[in-house]
PDB file of C-alpha atoms in Angstrom:
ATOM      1  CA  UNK P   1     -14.943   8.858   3.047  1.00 91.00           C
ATOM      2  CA  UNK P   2     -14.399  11.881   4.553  1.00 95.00           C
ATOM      3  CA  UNK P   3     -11.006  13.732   4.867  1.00 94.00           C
ATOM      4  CA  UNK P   4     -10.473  13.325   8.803  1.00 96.00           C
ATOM      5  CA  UNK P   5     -11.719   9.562   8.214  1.00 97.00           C
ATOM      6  CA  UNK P   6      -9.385   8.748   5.676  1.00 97.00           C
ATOM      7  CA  UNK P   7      -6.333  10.037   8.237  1.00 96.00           C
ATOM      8  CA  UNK P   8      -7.871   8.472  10.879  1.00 97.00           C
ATOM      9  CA  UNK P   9      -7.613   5.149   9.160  1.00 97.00           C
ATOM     10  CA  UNK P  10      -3.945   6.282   8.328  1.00 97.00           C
ATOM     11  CA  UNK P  11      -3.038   6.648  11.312  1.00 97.00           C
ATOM     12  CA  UNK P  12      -4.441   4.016  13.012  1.00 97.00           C
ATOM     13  CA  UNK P  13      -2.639   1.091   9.940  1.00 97.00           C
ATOM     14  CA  UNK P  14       0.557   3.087  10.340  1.00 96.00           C
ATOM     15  CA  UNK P  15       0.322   2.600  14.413  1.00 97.00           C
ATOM     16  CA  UNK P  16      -0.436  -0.912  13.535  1.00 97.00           C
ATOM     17  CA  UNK P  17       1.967  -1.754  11.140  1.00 98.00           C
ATOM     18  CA  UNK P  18       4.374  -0.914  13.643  1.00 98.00           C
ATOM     19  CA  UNK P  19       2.725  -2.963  16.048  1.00 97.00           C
ATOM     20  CA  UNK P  20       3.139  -5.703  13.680  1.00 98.00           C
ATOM     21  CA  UNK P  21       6.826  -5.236  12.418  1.00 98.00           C
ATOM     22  CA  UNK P  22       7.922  -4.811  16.575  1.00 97.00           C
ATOM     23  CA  UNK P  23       7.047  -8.385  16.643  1.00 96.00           C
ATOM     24  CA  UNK P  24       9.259  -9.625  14.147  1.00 97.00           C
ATOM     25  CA  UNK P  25      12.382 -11.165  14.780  1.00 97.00           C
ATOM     26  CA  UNK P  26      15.383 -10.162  13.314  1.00 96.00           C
ATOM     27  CA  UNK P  27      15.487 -12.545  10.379  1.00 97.00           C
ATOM     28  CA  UNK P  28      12.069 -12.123   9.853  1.00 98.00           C
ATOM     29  CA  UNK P  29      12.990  -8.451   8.096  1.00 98.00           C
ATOM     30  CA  UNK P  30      14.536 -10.312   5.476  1.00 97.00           C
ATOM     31  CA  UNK P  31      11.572 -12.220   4.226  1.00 98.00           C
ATOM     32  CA  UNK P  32      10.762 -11.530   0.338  1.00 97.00           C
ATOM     33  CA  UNK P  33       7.372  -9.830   0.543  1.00 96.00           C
ATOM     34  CA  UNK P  34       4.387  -9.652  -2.228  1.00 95.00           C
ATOM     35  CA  UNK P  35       6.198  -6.903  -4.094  1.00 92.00           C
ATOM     36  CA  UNK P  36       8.672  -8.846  -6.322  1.00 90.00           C
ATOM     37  CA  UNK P  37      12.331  -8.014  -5.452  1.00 92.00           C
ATOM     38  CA  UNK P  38      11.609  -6.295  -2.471  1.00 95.00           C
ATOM     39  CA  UNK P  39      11.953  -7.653   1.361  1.00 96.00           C
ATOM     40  CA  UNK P  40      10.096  -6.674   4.126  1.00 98.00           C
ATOM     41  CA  UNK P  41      12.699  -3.961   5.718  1.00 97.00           C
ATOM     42  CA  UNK P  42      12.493  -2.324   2.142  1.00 96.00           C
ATOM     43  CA  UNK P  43       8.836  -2.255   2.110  1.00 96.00           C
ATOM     44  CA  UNK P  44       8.686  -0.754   6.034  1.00 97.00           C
ATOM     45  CA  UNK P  45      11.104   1.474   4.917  1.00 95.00           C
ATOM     46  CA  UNK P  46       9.014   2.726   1.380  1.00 92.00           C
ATOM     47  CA  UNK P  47       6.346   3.386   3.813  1.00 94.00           C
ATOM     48  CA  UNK P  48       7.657   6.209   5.815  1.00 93.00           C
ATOM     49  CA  UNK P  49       8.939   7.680   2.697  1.00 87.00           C
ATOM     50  CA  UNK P  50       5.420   9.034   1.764  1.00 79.00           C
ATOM     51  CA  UNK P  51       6.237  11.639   4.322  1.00 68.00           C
ATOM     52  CA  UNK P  52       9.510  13.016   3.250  1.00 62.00           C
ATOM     53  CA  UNK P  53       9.399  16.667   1.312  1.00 58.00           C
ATOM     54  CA  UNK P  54       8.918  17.439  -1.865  1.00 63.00           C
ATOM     55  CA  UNK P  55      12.503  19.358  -2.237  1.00 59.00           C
ATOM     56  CA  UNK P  56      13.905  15.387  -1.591  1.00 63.00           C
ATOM     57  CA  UNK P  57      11.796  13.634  -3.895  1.00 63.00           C
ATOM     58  CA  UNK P  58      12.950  15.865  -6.330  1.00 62.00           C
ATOM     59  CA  UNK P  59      15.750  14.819  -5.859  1.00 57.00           C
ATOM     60  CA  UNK P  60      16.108  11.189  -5.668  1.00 58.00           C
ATOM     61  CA  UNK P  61      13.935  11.594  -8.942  1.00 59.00           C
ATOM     62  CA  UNK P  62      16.604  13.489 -10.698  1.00 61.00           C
ATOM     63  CA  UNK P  63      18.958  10.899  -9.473  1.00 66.00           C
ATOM     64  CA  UNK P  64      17.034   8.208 -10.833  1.00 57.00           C
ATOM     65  CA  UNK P  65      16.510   9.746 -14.071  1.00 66.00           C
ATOM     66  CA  UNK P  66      12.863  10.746 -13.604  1.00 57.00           C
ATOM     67  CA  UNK P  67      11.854   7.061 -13.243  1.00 58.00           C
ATOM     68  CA  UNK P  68       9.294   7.048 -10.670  1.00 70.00           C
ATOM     69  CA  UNK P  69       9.725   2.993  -9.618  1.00 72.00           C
ATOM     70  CA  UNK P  70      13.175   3.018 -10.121  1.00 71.00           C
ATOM     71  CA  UNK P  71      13.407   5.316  -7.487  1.00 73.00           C
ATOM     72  CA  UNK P  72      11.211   4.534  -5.232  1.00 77.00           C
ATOM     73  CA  UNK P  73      13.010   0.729  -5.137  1.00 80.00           C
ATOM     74  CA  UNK P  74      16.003   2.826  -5.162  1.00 81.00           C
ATOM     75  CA  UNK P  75      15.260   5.433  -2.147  1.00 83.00           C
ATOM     76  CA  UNK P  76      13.829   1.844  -0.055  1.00 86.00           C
ATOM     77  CA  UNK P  77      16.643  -0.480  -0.451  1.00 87.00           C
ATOM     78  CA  UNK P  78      19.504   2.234   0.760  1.00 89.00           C
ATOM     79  CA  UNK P  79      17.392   3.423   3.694  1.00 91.00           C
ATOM     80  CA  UNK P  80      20.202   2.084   6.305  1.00 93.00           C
ATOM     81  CA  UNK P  81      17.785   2.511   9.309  1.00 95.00           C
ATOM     82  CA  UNK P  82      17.454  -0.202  11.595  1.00 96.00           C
ATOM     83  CA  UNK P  83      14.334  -2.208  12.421  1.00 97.00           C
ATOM     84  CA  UNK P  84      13.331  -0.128  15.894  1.00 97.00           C
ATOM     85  CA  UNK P  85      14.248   3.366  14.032  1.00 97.00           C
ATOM     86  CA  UNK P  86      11.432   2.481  11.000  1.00 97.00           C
ATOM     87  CA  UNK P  87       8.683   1.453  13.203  1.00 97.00           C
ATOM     88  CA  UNK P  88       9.264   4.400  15.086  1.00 97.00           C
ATOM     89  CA  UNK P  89       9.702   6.638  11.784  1.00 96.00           C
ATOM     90  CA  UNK P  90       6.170   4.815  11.280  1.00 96.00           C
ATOM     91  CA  UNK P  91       4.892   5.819  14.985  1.00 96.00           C
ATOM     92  CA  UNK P  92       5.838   9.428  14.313  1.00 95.00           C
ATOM     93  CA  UNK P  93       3.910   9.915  11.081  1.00 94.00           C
ATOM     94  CA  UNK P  94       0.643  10.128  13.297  1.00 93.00           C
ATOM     95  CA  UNK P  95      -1.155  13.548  12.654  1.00 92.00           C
ATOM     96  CA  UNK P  96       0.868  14.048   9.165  1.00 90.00           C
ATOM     97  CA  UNK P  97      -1.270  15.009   6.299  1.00 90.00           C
ATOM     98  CA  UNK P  98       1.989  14.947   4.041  1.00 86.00           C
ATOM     99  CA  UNK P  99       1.645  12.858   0.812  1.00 84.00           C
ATOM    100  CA  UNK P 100       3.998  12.747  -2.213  1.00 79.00           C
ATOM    101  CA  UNK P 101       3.113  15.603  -4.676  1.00 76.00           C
ATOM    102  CA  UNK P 102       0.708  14.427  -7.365  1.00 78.00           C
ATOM    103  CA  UNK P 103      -0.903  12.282  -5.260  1.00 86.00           C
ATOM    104  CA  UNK P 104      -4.694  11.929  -4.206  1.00 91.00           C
ATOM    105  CA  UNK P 105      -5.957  11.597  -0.034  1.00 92.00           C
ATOM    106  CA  UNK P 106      -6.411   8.017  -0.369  1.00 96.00           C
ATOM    107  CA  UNK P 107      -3.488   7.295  -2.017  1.00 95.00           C
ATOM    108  CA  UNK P 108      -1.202   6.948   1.785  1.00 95.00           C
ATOM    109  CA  UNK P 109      -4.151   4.832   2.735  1.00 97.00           C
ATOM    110  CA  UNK P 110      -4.393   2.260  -0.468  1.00 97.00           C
ATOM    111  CA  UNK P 111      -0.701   2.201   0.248  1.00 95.00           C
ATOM    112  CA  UNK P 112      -0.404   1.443   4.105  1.00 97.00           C
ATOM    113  CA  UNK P 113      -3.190  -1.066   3.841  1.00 98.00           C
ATOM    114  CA  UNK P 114      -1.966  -2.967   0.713  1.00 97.00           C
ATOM    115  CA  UNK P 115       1.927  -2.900   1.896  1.00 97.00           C
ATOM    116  CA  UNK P 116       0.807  -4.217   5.439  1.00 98.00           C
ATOM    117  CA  UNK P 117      -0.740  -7.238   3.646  1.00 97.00           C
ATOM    118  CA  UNK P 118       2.339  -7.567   1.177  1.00 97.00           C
ATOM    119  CA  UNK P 119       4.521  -8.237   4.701  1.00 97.00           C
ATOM    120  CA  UNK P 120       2.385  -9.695   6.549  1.00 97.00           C
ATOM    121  CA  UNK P 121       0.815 -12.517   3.835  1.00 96.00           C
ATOM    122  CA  UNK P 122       4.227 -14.120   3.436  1.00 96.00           C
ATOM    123  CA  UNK P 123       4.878 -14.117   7.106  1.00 97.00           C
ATOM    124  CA  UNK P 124       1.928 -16.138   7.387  1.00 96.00           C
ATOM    125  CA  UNK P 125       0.147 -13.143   9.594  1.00 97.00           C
ATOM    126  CA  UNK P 126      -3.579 -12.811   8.978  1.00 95.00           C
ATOM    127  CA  UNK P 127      -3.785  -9.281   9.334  1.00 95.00           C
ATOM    128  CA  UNK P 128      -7.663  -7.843   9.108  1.00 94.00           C
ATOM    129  CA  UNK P 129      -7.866  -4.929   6.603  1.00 95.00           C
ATOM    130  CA  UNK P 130     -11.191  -2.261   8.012  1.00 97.00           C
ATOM    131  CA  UNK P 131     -14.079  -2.700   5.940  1.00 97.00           C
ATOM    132  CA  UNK P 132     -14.394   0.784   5.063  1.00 97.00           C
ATOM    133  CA  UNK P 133     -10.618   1.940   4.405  1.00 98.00           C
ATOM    134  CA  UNK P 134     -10.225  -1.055   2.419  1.00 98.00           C
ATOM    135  CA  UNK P 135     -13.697   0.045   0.242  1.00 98.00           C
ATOM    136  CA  UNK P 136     -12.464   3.614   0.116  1.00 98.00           C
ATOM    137  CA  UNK P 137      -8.862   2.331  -1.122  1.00 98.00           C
ATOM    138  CA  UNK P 138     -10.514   0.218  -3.541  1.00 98.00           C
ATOM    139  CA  UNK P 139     -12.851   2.156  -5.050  1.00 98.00           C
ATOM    140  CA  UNK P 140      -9.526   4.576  -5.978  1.00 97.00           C
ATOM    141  CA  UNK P 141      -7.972   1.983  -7.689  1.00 97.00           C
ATOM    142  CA  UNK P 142     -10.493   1.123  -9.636  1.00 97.00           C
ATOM    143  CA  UNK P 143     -11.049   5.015 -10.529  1.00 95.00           C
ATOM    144  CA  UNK P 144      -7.498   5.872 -10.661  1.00 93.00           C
ATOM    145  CA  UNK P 145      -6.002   4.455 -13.943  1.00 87.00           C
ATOM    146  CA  UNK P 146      -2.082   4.743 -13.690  1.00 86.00           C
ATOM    147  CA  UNK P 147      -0.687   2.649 -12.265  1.00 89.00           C
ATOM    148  CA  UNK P 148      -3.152  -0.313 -11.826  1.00 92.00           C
ATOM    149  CA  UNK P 149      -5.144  -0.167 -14.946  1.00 93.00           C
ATOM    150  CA  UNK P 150      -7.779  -2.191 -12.811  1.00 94.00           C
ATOM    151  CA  UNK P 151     -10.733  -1.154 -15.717  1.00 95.00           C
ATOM    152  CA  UNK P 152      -9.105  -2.168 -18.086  1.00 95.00           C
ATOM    153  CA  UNK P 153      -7.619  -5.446 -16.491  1.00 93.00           C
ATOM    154  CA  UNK P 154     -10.881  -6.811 -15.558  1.00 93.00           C
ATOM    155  CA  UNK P 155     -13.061  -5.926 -18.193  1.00 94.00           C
ATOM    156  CA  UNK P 156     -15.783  -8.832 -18.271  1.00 95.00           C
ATOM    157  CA  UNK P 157     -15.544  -8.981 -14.882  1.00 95.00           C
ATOM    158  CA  UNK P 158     -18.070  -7.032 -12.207  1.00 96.00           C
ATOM    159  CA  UNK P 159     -16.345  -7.550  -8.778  1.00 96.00           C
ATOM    160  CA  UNK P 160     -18.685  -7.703  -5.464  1.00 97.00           C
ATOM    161  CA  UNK P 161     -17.241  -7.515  -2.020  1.00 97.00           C
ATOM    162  CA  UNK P 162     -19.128 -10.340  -0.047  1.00 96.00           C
ATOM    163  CA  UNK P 163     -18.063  -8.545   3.517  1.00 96.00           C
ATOM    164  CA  UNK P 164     -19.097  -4.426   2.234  1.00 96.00           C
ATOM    165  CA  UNK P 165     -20.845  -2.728   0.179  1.00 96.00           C
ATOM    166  CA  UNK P 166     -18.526  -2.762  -2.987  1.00 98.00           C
ATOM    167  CA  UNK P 167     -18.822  -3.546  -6.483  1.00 97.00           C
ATOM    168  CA  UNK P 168     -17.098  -2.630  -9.741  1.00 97.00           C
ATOM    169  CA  UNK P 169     -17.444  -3.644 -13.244  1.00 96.00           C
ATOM    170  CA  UNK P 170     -20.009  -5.166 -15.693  1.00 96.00           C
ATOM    171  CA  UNK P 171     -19.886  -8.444 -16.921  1.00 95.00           C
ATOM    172  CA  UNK P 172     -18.961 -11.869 -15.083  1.00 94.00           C
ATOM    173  CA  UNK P 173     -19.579 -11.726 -11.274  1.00 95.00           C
ATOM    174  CA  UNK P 174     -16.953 -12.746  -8.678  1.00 94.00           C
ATOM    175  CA  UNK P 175     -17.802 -12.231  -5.359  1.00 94.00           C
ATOM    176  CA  UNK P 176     -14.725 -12.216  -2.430  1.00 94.00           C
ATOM    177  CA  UNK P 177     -14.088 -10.507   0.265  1.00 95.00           C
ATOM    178  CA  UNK P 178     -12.811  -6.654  -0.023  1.00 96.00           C
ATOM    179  CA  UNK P 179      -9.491  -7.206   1.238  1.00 96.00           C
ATOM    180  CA  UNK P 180      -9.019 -10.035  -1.726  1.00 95.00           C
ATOM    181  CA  UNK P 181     -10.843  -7.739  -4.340  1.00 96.00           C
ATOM    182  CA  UNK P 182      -8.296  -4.921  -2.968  1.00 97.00           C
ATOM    183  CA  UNK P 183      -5.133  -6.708  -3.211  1.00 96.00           C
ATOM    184  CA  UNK P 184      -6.319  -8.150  -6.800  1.00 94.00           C
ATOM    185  CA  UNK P 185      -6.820  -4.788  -8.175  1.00 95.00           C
ATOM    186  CA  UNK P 186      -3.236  -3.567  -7.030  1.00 95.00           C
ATOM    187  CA  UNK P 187      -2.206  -6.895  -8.635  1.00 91.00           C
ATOM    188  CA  UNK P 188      -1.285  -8.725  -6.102  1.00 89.00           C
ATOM    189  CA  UNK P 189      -1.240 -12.808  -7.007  1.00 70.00           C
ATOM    190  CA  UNK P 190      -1.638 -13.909  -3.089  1.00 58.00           C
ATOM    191  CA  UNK P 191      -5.332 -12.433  -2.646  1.00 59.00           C
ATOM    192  CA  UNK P 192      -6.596 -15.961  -4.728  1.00 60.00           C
ATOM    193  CA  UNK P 193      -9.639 -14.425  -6.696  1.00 73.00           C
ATOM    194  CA  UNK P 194     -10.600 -16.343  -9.854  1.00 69.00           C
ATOM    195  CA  UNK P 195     -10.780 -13.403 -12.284  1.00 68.00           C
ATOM    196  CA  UNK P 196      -9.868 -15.415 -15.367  1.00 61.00           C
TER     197      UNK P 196
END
């Protein structure tokens, strides 16, 4: 996928995450989400953190002892902004190309896809994932290693997307759709796909 693609799809989750969260009501931004421990304020909030500068991440890294998810779970929980100031933190991300340092194009996109399902699963929200970003996102998971592991998780197992072209390991075939295959890569027990 090519570079302007990949931050048009950015953009365009971003815009609708916001879209999304706006319709919540107040109580709702408690919910637990996918991601264990966190709720679904905490997870907004993570999200507009990918576009904060490098001199703060530094930071909040130094303050958390150079341990990356213990700051990140950190940096999300004590963001004190209120529901309307996040989606429109979200809202005014459109046209950034910033991304944490040490991270890859695709990473912001994997992220606002995956997190948009991680709110909007337990709030009982079928939100559609785009065929493409979520193939793009996927195939850097499986490529990426850290932190997902996804080769080495499912090897044995050759996952094919039943809605895209996408397909990813040798051995047993299970076919789902891409937005399942994505979320199971990242780990995520909701997306359902018998991998066992």
């Amino acid at each position: 996928m090519e570079s302007d693609t990949v931050w048009r799809n950015i953009d365009e989750q971003r815009a609708g995450l916001a879209d999304m969260l706006d319709g919540l009501e107040p109580e709702q931004w408690s919910t637990p989400t996918l991601c264990e421990g966190w709720t679904v304020r905490d997870v907004a909030a993570h999200i507009t953190h990918s576009a904060s500068g490098k001199p703060r991440l530094l930071f909040e890294l130094l303050r958390s002892g150079f341990r990356i998810n213990a700051m990140i779970y950190r940096v999300a929980v004590q963001d004190n902004r209120s529901p309307a100031e996040l989606t429109a933190a979200l809202r005014a991300m459109r046209g950034s190309r910033k991304r944490p340092p040490g991270t890859a194009e695709l990473d912001p996109l994997m992220d606002v896809l995956v997190h948009t399902q991680d709110i909007a699963v337990p709030l009982g929200i079928d939100r559609p994932m785009p065929v493409d970003a979520a193939v793009a996102a996927a195939e850097r998971v499986w490529t990426m290693g850290f932190p997902f592991q996804a080769q080495r998780r499912f090897r044995g197992v050759q996952l094919a997307a039943t809605d895209a072209e996408f397909q990813a390991g040798e051995g047993r075939r299970v076919e789902a759709p891409i937005r399942d295959i994505l979320m199971t890569l990242v780990g995520r027990p909701a997306a359902a796909i018998d991998v066992a």
